[in-house]
XYZ file of C-alpha atoms in Angstrom:
742
model
C 120.980 65.197 83.680
C 122.567 64.498 87.035
C 120.517 65.650 89.975
C 122.433 67.802 92.482
C 122.065 67.147 96.164
C 119.236 69.224 97.602
C 121.394 70.563 100.419
C 125.076 71.454 99.970
C 127.618 70.731 102.651
C 127.570 73.815 104.858
C 130.786 75.513 105.950
C 131.567 76.152 109.525
C 130.004 79.427 110.620
C 132.497 82.035 111.753
C 132.790 82.396 115.542
C 130.004 84.436 117.139
C 130.671 87.505 119.176
C 129.685 87.968 122.776
C 127.043 90.462 121.638
C 125.488 87.653 119.584
C 125.420 85.393 122.621
C 123.612 88.088 124.602
C 121.058 88.482 121.829
C 120.243 84.787 122.117
C 119.237 85.441 125.721
C 116.843 88.121 124.492
C 118.744 90.986 126.054
C 117.797 93.811 123.698
C 117.233 97.305 124.964
C 117.047 100.607 123.144
C 116.830 104.168 124.347
C 115.484 106.302 121.503
C 115.218 109.981 121.290
C 115.644 112.025 124.449
C 114.624 115.381 122.984
C 114.488 118.906 124.246
C 112.983 121.296 121.735
C 112.388 125.019 121.938
C 108.915 126.446 121.809
C 109.053 127.011 118.097
C 106.890 124.239 116.589
C 108.293 121.893 113.873
C 106.696 122.005 110.444
C 103.734 119.714 109.957
C 104.425 116.538 108.021
C 102.588 117.804 104.969
C 104.814 120.888 104.739
C 108.036 120.944 102.791
C 110.512 121.274 105.590
C 113.392 119.988 103.448
C 113.746 122.586 100.745
C 117.380 121.921 99.934
C 116.901 123.069 96.341
C 114.326 125.621 95.223
C 114.090 123.735 91.964
C 114.038 120.367 93.682
C 110.829 120.889 95.560
C 108.212 122.126 93.162
C 104.955 122.989 94.833
C 101.690 122.296 93.043
C 98.906 124.818 92.961
C 96.770 124.935 96.074
C 93.598 123.784 94.374
C 94.988 120.429 93.270
C 96.545 119.295 96.562
C 94.791 116.405 98.272
C 95.923 115.456 101.728
C 95.041 112.228 103.530
C 95.373 113.232 107.173
C 95.155 109.911 108.979
C 96.964 107.980 106.235
C 99.869 110.466 106.167
C 99.737 110.684 102.338
C 99.901 113.948 100.347
C 99.257 113.889 96.608
C 100.397 116.691 94.282
C 100.676 116.956 90.559
C 104.134 115.397 90.319
C 104.597 113.246 93.452
C 103.212 111.343 96.395
C 104.545 112.128 99.889
C 104.382 109.639 102.776
C 104.763 110.760 106.380
C 106.653 108.345 108.685
C 105.084 109.773 111.855
C 102.998 106.631 112.454
C 105.442 103.972 111.292
C 106.917 102.262 114.380
C 109.766 100.833 112.270
C 110.902 104.417 111.857
C 111.504 104.710 115.594
C 114.135 101.986 115.695
C 114.940 100.755 112.166
C 116.883 101.884 109.079
C 115.762 103.649 105.902
C 115.577 100.238 104.161
C 113.169 99.025 106.828
C 110.689 101.887 106.374
C 110.874 101.892 102.593
C 109.558 98.309 102.669
C 106.236 99.624 104.094
C 105.610 102.294 101.398
C 103.312 101.839 98.429
C 105.136 101.456 95.086
C 108.379 100.480 96.833
C 109.888 97.061 97.324
C 113.275 96.283 98.989
C 115.292 93.149 98.328
C 117.266 91.125 100.833
C 120.285 93.383 100.468
C 118.359 96.612 101.110
C 118.172 97.727 97.457
C 114.871 99.532 96.616
C 112.681 99.122 93.533
C 109.754 101.180 92.257
C 106.979 99.122 90.696
C 109.330 96.259 89.975
C 112.180 98.426 88.546
C 115.402 98.722 90.598
C 116.710 101.680 88.587
C 115.777 104.296 91.114
C 117.458 107.612 91.804
C 117.888 108.333 95.580
C 117.845 111.959 96.806
C 118.354 113.372 100.249
C 116.476 116.656 100.744
C 116.273 117.072 96.968
C 120.017 116.598 96.353
C 121.805 113.558 94.932
C 123.669 111.414 97.479
C 126.460 109.416 95.693
C 126.607 106.646 98.357
C 122.927 105.826 97.709
C 123.184 105.557 93.914
C 125.930 103.008 93.511
C 126.164 99.191 93.568
C 126.342 99.147 97.383
C 123.373 101.433 97.897
C 121.582 98.688 99.877
C 124.334 98.626 102.520
C 124.209 102.408 102.757
C 120.418 102.464 103.224
C 120.626 99.787 105.869
C 123.107 101.889 107.798
C 121.090 105.165 107.719
C 118.769 105.471 110.680
C 115.124 106.293 109.893
C 114.488 108.333 113.080
C 115.810 111.520 111.365
C 113.395 111.272 108.456
C 110.249 113.343 108.229
C 108.768 111.807 105.097
C 109.538 110.085 101.816
C 108.513 111.487 98.438
C 108.005 109.177 95.407
C 108.227 110.727 91.936
C 107.570 108.199 89.190
C 107.480 110.843 86.435
C 109.627 113.725 87.772
C 109.416 117.177 86.160
C 112.163 118.728 84.050
C 113.963 120.418 86.957
C 114.922 117.025 88.260
C 117.645 114.893 86.613
C 116.223 112.215 84.268
C 118.415 109.427 85.665
C 116.619 106.195 86.669
C 113.858 104.574 84.709
C 111.631 103.953 87.716
C 111.830 107.511 89.029
C 112.970 109.191 92.234
C 112.810 108.427 95.944
C 113.434 111.693 97.829
C 114.181 111.258 101.544
C 113.207 114.439 103.418
C 114.951 114.802 106.759
C 113.529 116.553 109.827
C 114.323 120.228 110.099
C 113.756 121.913 113.475
C 113.492 125.653 113.891
C 114.665 127.756 116.832
C 116.699 125.941 119.455
C 116.559 122.228 120.148
C 118.468 119.008 120.707
C 117.890 115.270 120.484
C 119.982 112.376 121.776
C 119.508 108.736 120.825
C 120.900 105.415 121.977
C 119.808 101.981 120.765
C 120.894 98.449 121.536
C 119.252 95.520 119.746
C 119.543 91.891 118.816
C 122.595 90.490 117.118
C 124.955 93.051 118.647
C 123.314 96.001 116.916
C 123.405 99.468 118.404
C 123.334 103.100 117.409
C 124.151 106.341 119.163
C 123.270 109.755 117.844
C 122.435 113.327 118.516
C 121.092 116.344 116.659
C 120.941 120.020 117.585
C 120.068 123.418 116.203
C 120.224 126.990 117.435
C 119.753 130.514 116.244
C 122.381 133.250 116.650
C 120.777 136.330 115.350
C 120.654 136.104 111.578
C 122.508 132.782 111.632
C 120.789 129.410 112.187
C 123.062 126.452 112.811
C 122.249 122.751 112.794
C 124.332 119.619 113.253
C 124.111 115.886 113.776
C 126.335 113.032 114.972
C 125.734 109.293 114.857
C 127.398 105.935 115.292
C 125.683 102.755 114.124
C 126.576 99.074 114.180
C 124.707 96.530 112.083
C 125.419 92.789 111.840
C 124.102 90.814 108.847
C 124.251 87.032 108.340
C 123.670 85.578 104.884
C 123.722 82.066 103.395
C 123.899 81.234 99.690
C 123.327 78.019 97.779
C 124.323 77.988 94.126
C 123.611 74.929 91.919
C 124.856 74.952 88.300
C 124.614 72.447 85.500
C 126.295 73.067 82.128
C 125.598 71.288 78.872
C 126.470 71.580 75.207
C 124.234 74.332 73.824
C 123.829 72.542 70.487
C 123.462 68.845 71.413
C 122.243 69.226 74.985
C 124.875 66.753 76.216
C 125.518 67.148 79.912
C 129.026 68.408 80.781
C 129.278 69.028 84.527
C 127.541 70.195 87.680
C 128.772 72.312 90.578
C 127.371 72.964 94.001
C 128.426 75.946 96.157
C 127.309 76.596 99.724
C 128.434 79.582 101.716
C 127.772 81.418 104.995
C 128.895 84.945 105.573
C 128.742 87.620 108.242
C 129.030 91.359 107.718
C 129.752 93.488 110.765
C 129.343 97.097 109.827
C 130.178 100.121 111.920
C 129.366 103.526 110.515
C 130.037 107.051 111.822
C 128.544 110.194 110.378
C 128.566 113.904 111.121
C 126.730 116.838 109.545
C 127.143 120.597 110.186
C 125.286 123.327 108.401
C 124.151 126.955 108.688
C 121.699 129.400 107.116
C 122.614 133.069 107.158
C 120.267 135.928 106.307
C 122.364 138.560 104.579
C 119.370 140.855 104.514
C 115.632 140.599 103.776
C 116.156 139.244 100.286
C 119.570 137.526 100.244
C 120.234 134.270 101.983
C 123.331 132.067 102.208
C 123.378 128.377 103.225
C 126.241 125.949 103.698
C 126.383 122.310 104.813
C 129.031 119.687 105.120
C 128.747 116.000 105.919
C 131.095 113.091 106.560
C 130.395 109.335 106.766
C 132.835 106.534 107.497
C 131.698 102.906 107.229
C 133.897 100.029 108.245
C 132.827 96.475 107.439
C 134.543 93.442 108.870
C 133.356 90.427 106.856
C 133.871 86.722 107.303
C 133.006 84.182 104.596
C 133.198 80.392 104.472
C 132.449 78.371 101.341
C 132.308 74.684 100.340
C 132.427 73.669 96.672
C 131.614 70.339 95.036
C 131.727 69.351 91.356
C 130.243 66.283 89.528
C 130.774 64.520 86.228
C 127.992 63.430 83.822
C 127.621 60.087 85.669
C 126.966 61.931 88.993
C 130.315 60.996 90.545
C 132.023 63.596 92.651
C 135.103 64.940 90.823
C 136.129 67.765 93.089
C 135.697 69.050 96.597
C 137.149 72.205 98.065
C 136.644 74.778 100.807
C 137.444 78.446 101.033
C 137.726 80.901 103.882
C 137.698 84.598 103.034
C 138.125 87.071 105.917
C 138.209 90.653 104.742
C 137.533 94.280 105.479
C 135.866 97.052 103.562
C 136.136 100.756 104.355
C 133.973 103.405 102.722
C 134.381 107.106 103.327
C 131.972 109.740 101.931
C 132.050 113.472 102.293
C 130.097 116.325 100.793
C 130.080 120.111 100.907
C 127.316 122.415 99.674
C 127.072 126.197 99.262
C 123.841 127.816 98.221
C 122.929 131.502 97.590
C 119.281 132.574 97.185
C 118.084 136.035 96.111
C 114.385 136.654 96.665
C 113.025 138.728 93.828
C 109.623 139.198 95.432
C 107.629 137.933 98.408
C 105.459 135.607 96.274
C 108.261 133.009 95.925
C 110.153 134.319 92.907
C 113.869 133.860 93.363
C 117.241 133.163 91.852
C 119.238 130.337 93.384
C 122.872 129.381 92.762
C 124.142 126.107 94.212
C 127.620 124.570 94.186
C 128.425 121.206 95.731
C 131.218 118.643 95.854
C 131.094 115.060 97.043
C 133.768 112.383 97.304
C 133.463 108.690 98.012
C 136.385 106.198 98.473
C 136.154 102.428 99.012
C 138.911 100.036 99.981
C 138.111 96.321 100.047
C 140.811 93.904 101.209
C 140.078 90.151 100.918
C 142.315 87.193 101.828
C 141.543 83.713 100.503
C 142.657 80.429 102.036
C 141.711 77.463 99.742
C 141.826 73.828 100.715
C 141.420 71.234 97.986
C 140.220 67.891 99.367
C 139.462 66.018 96.087
C 141.751 65.549 94.321
C 144.011 66.141 97.312
C 146.313 69.148 96.902
C 148.309 71.496 99.092
C 146.386 74.522 100.489
C 146.856 77.854 98.701
C 146.526 81.506 99.526
C 145.387 84.464 97.472
C 144.757 88.148 98.036
C 142.274 90.532 96.384
C 142.318 94.307 96.740
C 139.624 96.451 95.194
C 140.029 100.239 95.507
C 137.528 102.812 94.187
C 137.288 106.575 94.279
C 134.722 109.007 92.941
C 134.561 112.771 92.955
C 131.454 114.636 91.821
C 131.302 118.390 91.251
C 128.062 120.186 90.500
C 126.903 123.675 89.738
C 123.261 124.684 89.216
C 121.449 127.945 88.623
C 117.668 128.150 89.013
C 115.368 131.004 88.264
C 111.807 130.723 89.681
C 109.139 133.226 88.661
C 105.661 133.269 90.154
C 103.209 134.658 87.563
C 99.585 135.735 87.450
C 96.763 133.143 87.173
C 98.542 130.841 89.648
C 101.391 130.127 87.213
C 104.985 129.364 87.890
C 108.009 129.319 85.555
C 111.336 127.572 86.346
C 114.377 127.969 84.155
C 117.722 126.422 84.997
C 121.173 125.168 84.099
C 123.048 122.285 85.653
C 126.653 121.193 85.169
C 127.955 117.940 86.644
C 131.344 116.308 86.387
C 132.075 112.787 87.647
C 135.598 111.342 87.959
C 136.049 107.683 88.926
C 139.219 105.687 89.590
C 139.513 101.891 89.985
C 142.678 100.155 91.196
C 142.051 96.374 91.267
C 144.622 93.828 92.389
C 144.496 90.003 92.624
C 147.405 87.701 93.287
C 148.027 84.312 91.803
C 147.043 81.406 94.113
C 150.273 80.108 95.682
C 151.217 77.656 98.415
C 150.804 78.917 101.952
C 153.647 81.312 102.802
C 154.617 81.709 99.121
C 155.641 84.971 97.458
C 152.749 87.161 96.316
C 152.538 87.525 92.510
C 150.091 89.740 90.649
C 147.620 87.950 88.325
C 147.664 89.936 85.038
C 144.151 88.722 84.146
C 142.639 90.591 87.151
C 145.095 93.295 88.168
C 144.408 96.610 86.436
C 143.768 100.361 86.691
C 140.662 101.912 85.105
C 139.593 105.561 84.966
C 136.213 107.013 83.981
C 135.103 110.607 83.396
C 131.673 111.988 82.550
C 130.402 115.554 82.031
C 126.681 116.320 81.765
C 125.432 119.793 80.915
C 121.701 120.347 81.156
C 119.347 123.218 80.317
C 115.720 122.925 81.428
C 112.454 124.801 81.702
C 109.242 123.983 83.507
C 105.915 125.822 83.412
C 102.931 125.216 85.654
C 99.470 126.838 85.444
C 95.997 126.306 86.709
C 93.077 126.755 84.305
C 89.943 126.485 86.324
C 90.025 123.031 87.908
C 92.726 121.811 85.540
C 96.397 122.163 86.385
C 99.084 121.753 83.664
C 102.788 121.143 84.325
C 104.962 120.961 81.193
C 108.712 120.873 80.883
C 111.695 120.129 78.674
C 115.258 119.170 79.666
C 118.066 118.891 77.114
C 121.422 117.349 78.003
C 124.844 117.035 76.425
C 126.804 114.095 77.792
C 130.480 113.409 77.222
C 132.081 110.177 78.475
C 135.817 109.262 78.578
C 137.113 105.812 79.568
C 140.830 104.903 80.102
C 141.844 101.311 80.715
C 145.324 102.275 81.882
C 146.766 98.769 82.165
C 145.928 97.679 78.605
C 146.231 101.247 77.166
C 142.611 101.224 75.816
C 140.894 104.584 75.627
C 137.396 105.402 74.534
C 134.998 108.321 74.316
C 131.362 108.875 73.618
C 129.132 111.915 73.239
C 125.428 112.182 72.892
C 122.699 114.845 73.015
C 119.253 113.981 74.262
C 115.931 115.776 74.968
C 113.728 114.754 77.866
C 110.182 116.221 77.630
C 107.499 115.722 80.246
C 103.861 116.655 80.732
C 101.537 116.401 83.778
C 97.797 117.103 83.775
C 95.616 117.018 86.899
C 91.880 117.661 86.933
C 89.922 118.302 90.111
C 86.618 116.469 89.900
C 85.244 117.273 93.359
C 86.668 118.615 96.596
C 88.086 115.116 97.264
C 88.672 113.517 93.847
C 91.273 114.134 91.173
C 92.390 112.447 87.964
C 95.757 112.847 86.343
C 97.841 112.033 83.251
C 101.613 112.213 82.902
C 104.341 111.489 80.388
C 108.098 111.578 80.727
C 111.401 110.499 79.102
C 114.228 109.211 81.310
C 117.680 107.652 80.993
C 119.970 105.161 82.799
C 123.645 105.733 82.199
C 126.047 102.819 82.719
C 127.937 102.803 86.015
C 131.637 103.267 85.635
C 132.574 99.704 86.705
C 130.105 98.304 84.145
C 132.428 99.606 81.334
C 135.686 98.131 82.624
C 136.598 95.146 80.395
C 138.845 93.460 83.002
C 137.749 90.469 85.051
C 136.790 90.339 88.757
C 136.526 86.972 90.549
C 133.296 86.573 92.576
C 133.827 83.001 93.714
C 135.503 79.769 92.613
C 133.035 79.282 89.724
C 131.959 82.863 88.798
C 133.793 85.679 87.021
C 132.494 89.154 86.236
C 133.513 91.458 83.391
C 132.393 94.979 82.396
C 131.150 95.865 78.891
C 132.831 98.949 77.359
C 130.156 98.954 74.587
C 127.187 99.293 76.955
C 124.822 101.999 75.733
C 122.583 104.208 77.905
C 119.090 102.831 78.570
C 116.290 105.141 77.403
C 112.779 105.054 78.742
C 109.405 106.498 77.821
C 106.921 106.481 80.719
C 103.133 106.971 80.725
C 100.703 107.162 83.660
C 96.981 107.709 84.267
C 95.779 108.083 87.878
C 92.674 108.597 90.047
C 92.642 109.509 93.703
C 90.036 110.099 96.417
C 91.033 111.408 99.865
C 88.840 112.647 102.652
C 89.862 112.672 106.266
C 90.986 109.182 107.289
C 89.926 107.634 104.019
C 92.046 107.502 100.832
C 91.834 105.561 97.632
C 93.965 105.655 94.479
C 94.459 103.754 91.283
C 97.292 104.257 88.724
C 97.821 102.736 85.319
C 101.422 102.846 84.123
C 103.368 101.815 81.084
C 107.092 101.956 80.226
C 108.683 101.463 76.826
C 112.423 100.810 77.067
C 115.194 100.852 74.473
C 118.654 99.382 75.148
C 117.474 97.950 78.398
C 120.235 96.694 80.747
C 120.321 92.977 81.591
C 122.735 90.612 83.322
C 123.871 87.667 81.118
C 125.555 84.541 82.519
C 127.611 82.485 79.990
C 129.526 79.236 80.572
C 133.210 79.585 79.660
C 134.355 76.082 80.585
C 132.830 72.994 82.242
C 132.603 74.600 85.716
C 133.072 78.406 85.375
C 130.599 81.056 84.155
C 131.117 84.648 83.125
C 128.694 87.348 84.263
C 128.457 90.556 82.243
C 125.963 93.275 81.394
C 124.375 93.646 77.956
C 121.765 95.804 76.235
C 118.457 94.222 75.311
C 116.969 95.226 71.986
C 113.830 96.520 73.671
C 111.454 95.700 76.449
C 108.173 97.007 77.824
C 106.370 96.848 81.134
C 103.151 98.111 82.623
C 100.574 97.439 85.210
C 98.116 98.866 87.694
C 98.783 100.075 91.219
C 95.966 100.206 93.792
C 96.237 101.762 97.235
C 93.754 102.404 100.069
C 93.809 103.601 103.612
C 91.074 104.149 106.203
C 89.430 103.139 109.437
C 87.829 99.732 109.961
C 86.518 100.176 113.471
C 87.128 102.748 116.142
C 90.820 102.631 116.923
C 91.732 100.332 114.023
C 93.159 101.823 110.794
C 94.634 100.089 107.782
C 96.735 100.710 104.702
C 96.838 98.361 101.728
C 98.585 98.658 98.346
C 99.609 96.416 95.475
C 100.935 96.354 91.975
C 99.956 93.963 89.198
C 102.893 93.982 86.797
C 103.373 92.885 83.222
C 106.852 92.611 81.727
C 107.868 91.687 78.151
C 111.460 91.175 77.018
C 112.859 90.963 73.478
C 116.338 89.473 73.755
C 116.758 88.468 70.079
C 119.898 90.643 69.822
C 121.488 88.382 72.449
C 120.698 85.183 70.532
C 117.437 84.290 72.246
C 114.561 83.714 69.834
C 111.237 85.566 70.241
C 109.944 87.463 73.220
C 109.344 86.430 76.794
C 106.677 87.816 79.103
C 105.375 87.321 82.606
C 102.760 88.705 85.018
C 103.913 89.391 88.533
C 102.774 91.264 91.631
C 103.858 92.892 94.840
C 101.514 93.702 97.679
C 101.674 95.012 101.246
C 99.196 95.756 104.038
C 99.488 97.523 107.383
C 97.232 97.459 110.384
C 97.315 99.921 113.317
C 95.236 99.024 116.392
C 94.917 101.538 119.201
C 94.028 99.249 122.108
C 93.399 102.336 124.224
C 94.800 105.810 124.628
C 98.173 104.473 125.639
C 98.752 101.264 123.600
C 99.167 100.762 119.862
C 99.932 97.530 117.974
C 101.119 97.563 114.389
C 101.581 94.778 111.785
C 103.039 95.077 108.232
C 102.866 92.281 105.663
C 104.668 92.371 102.333
C 104.640 89.938 99.399
C 106.722 89.967 96.191
C 105.903 87.794 93.177
C 108.029 86.150 90.560
C 110.039 88.515 88.311
C 111.159 87.819 84.722
C 114.838 87.935 83.549
C 116.109 87.288 79.983
C 117.589 83.925 81.020
C 115.044 82.899 83.670
C 113.230 84.429 86.583
C 113.433 85.420 90.252
C 111.142 83.897 92.845
C 109.166 85.962 95.358
C 108.665 85.815 99.122
C 106.357 87.016 101.928
C 107.478 88.836 105.112
C 105.901 90.136 108.335
C 107.016 93.026 110.627
C 105.435 93.759 114.017
C 105.518 96.756 116.294
C 104.128 97.802 119.694
C 104.077 101.254 121.338
C 103.004 102.171 124.827
C 102.767 105.664 126.230
C 104.126 105.346 129.734
C 103.787 109.063 130.476
C 102.700 112.014 128.341
C 106.374 112.569 127.331
C 107.654 108.975 127.694
C 106.917 106.236 125.167
C 108.047 102.580 124.927
C 108.423 101.151 121.378
C 109.197 97.486 120.447
C 109.646 96.223 116.885
C 110.424 92.907 115.259
C 111.262 92.822 111.560
C 111.013 89.697 109.350
C 109.234 87.767 112.071
C 109.390 84.409 110.296
C 112.891 84.942 108.779
C 111.324 84.512 105.336
C 113.063 87.343 103.538
C 115.055 85.525 100.860
C 115.788 85.653 97.113
C 115.967 82.809 94.622
C 117.070 83.382 91.014
C 116.782 80.758 88.262
C 118.626 80.567 84.903
C 117.291 78.075 82.343
C 119.056 78.267 78.952
C 120.269 75.583 76.448
C 123.820 75.698 77.822
C 123.277 76.542 81.493
C 120.829 75.714 84.239
C 121.377 77.469 87.546
C 119.527 78.235 90.791
C 120.913 80.622 93.397
C 119.191 80.825 96.791
C 120.180 83.739 98.957
C 118.781 84.018 102.514
C 119.278 86.811 104.952
C 119.020 86.323 108.690
C 116.836 89.417 108.860
C 114.910 88.780 112.071
C 115.750 91.831 114.179
C 114.198 92.802 117.493
C 114.477 96.230 119.139
C 112.947 97.786 122.245
C 113.152 101.474 122.680
C 112.265 104.359 125.030
C 111.366 107.758 123.628
C 111.433 110.739 125.958
C 110.225 114.045 124.523
C 110.768 117.264 126.464
C 109.103 120.256 124.806
C 110.295 123.644 125.666
C 107.889 126.077 127.292
C 108.913 129.629 128.081
C 108.240 130.845 131.611
C 108.890 134.158 133.162
C 112.380 134.132 134.482
C 112.687 130.474 133.554
C 114.637 128.357 131.165
C 113.197 127.770 127.745
C 113.966 124.028 128.065
C 112.164 123.470 131.399
């Protein structure tokens, strides 16, 4: 085979902004929360301040709750909760930044989270689904959401029946800060690379009405480079056909604006009404420069071209929620009815300018327009009954309707200034509709030192697809049951053991079902698969935990058995072009052990450490690959907090991700380091400085090695971000004849 050059010709990087020039001089300054809170204290980090859904925040019995005070970890029968109070990245960074520091969670170079090596995660905000965080661009959304508004993060790897079963890995529930009484907070940050954010929150009480709101503006600049080396050969004879080399640099300049307004009204002692609306607008100005080279079997260069692709992407998301709760008794029994609607629209406009240098040809132009819209409507009814013997019963119904619309356009490449002509291979309209009805029940009871949580969720799913352009319609209906069981035994005042089992599902995304092509680059096409089946998962766990004061230890064995697992398959369609699509594996299984610990080394020095040893086995015989493939991988992270004295704290976080298996190859791992420093200048004034990805080592390499195709893609993010911030806290204290905010 012909060896490709180790380094591709790099395109010219797009012009840098003046903000970028300033960042090179190290001029980064941030002013983070200036707060004035009323005298009503905020809930402690271990409390559930974010009860957005009564059914979405199931409390375990008091005798099986284990709290690690210094480590900020709370363990209950169905979840682990991690406080962000001591994470310095939470003062200045995004949600993606703080998720990297949590046990069980890894985050890739694009901000997409995984739980124990599985990227199929359901993201909730205050117990409610957030559409913008559960789509293909969830990483970009998580990188744009500031972490300073978050109280804690809950991880549910085997959620109970009152949660939706979507996502094989489980649920990450982001619980935001909720202040009571009157208060306000204002934030302003400026950082390296032209980054900044401005924001404010406020809340007040007007008799029986409590009102809260938030505003924010955030700019984030991301530079990425990609090197893609492909070699194709005859799958039968092994004869070399061709090789291609792609090198690209891109910059994404994102500006997002968001607003939230909500209120809680007490209609009486037992009736309560809540409403909340939110709006987010994200505008992304992207620049992209690419160089392509192709080679023949003798290694001679047969083609050389370059491509510039400026473009814009606009995403708008809005949601509205109305909830009514009737308290049946003072022990927590209630009836809750919730209705919500969310809408997301995306509009991506890309313009291509191609120059062919070998063989010489006239430059061409091309346009690509990708439009997407989604509307989700949901109604849920939950009945919670507190019963004798520390028992609780939850019964509920949930109805969800999703409607998606895709309008994709791509023009034929024409000479500069030529008339724009639609390319029928790529231009199309596709619609998708899905209705899910669910009925569920969950029962929890303590029997001595043993707590049992058992539940069953049954769902009827109806899917309709309409490829309008080609007049292809399809429908599918299926009924599934999702049982789950949790057991937790209290061994001592500080030790517990637990067992859990659950069934879950991953439904195909709407765009994964569209059979029309989308062009990713000069050598790569993508197509949906209308025959893609839902992925079904059985999950088993056994755990042990010990927590006392500043010390915590835990160990968890887990195993997943998966049917119809999703996988990405890359297939050569000619000498230089490959087709990427999604397929169902026959079956796969994975498992491993997770270890975590936190405690104090010396006076003033505390640590956290966690890691997963992962085993993954894939059977891809239904895709034409003989036998099974397996691998052992790992991910690990460690954090160190050093209180130099009463005013100064230094923090370091190290993360490592091992090699991951794919049906056609593997993905390589990487190691990263984040640093933070905090100094208390005054009792109410704190300086915080953070640097993420200190050695700029956050990268991703994926390898494909099959009889017909050999490919390596290296993706590197310029993720080294420095921020310096000031935090000024002004607590309200009531004085006679004085202002509550003095």
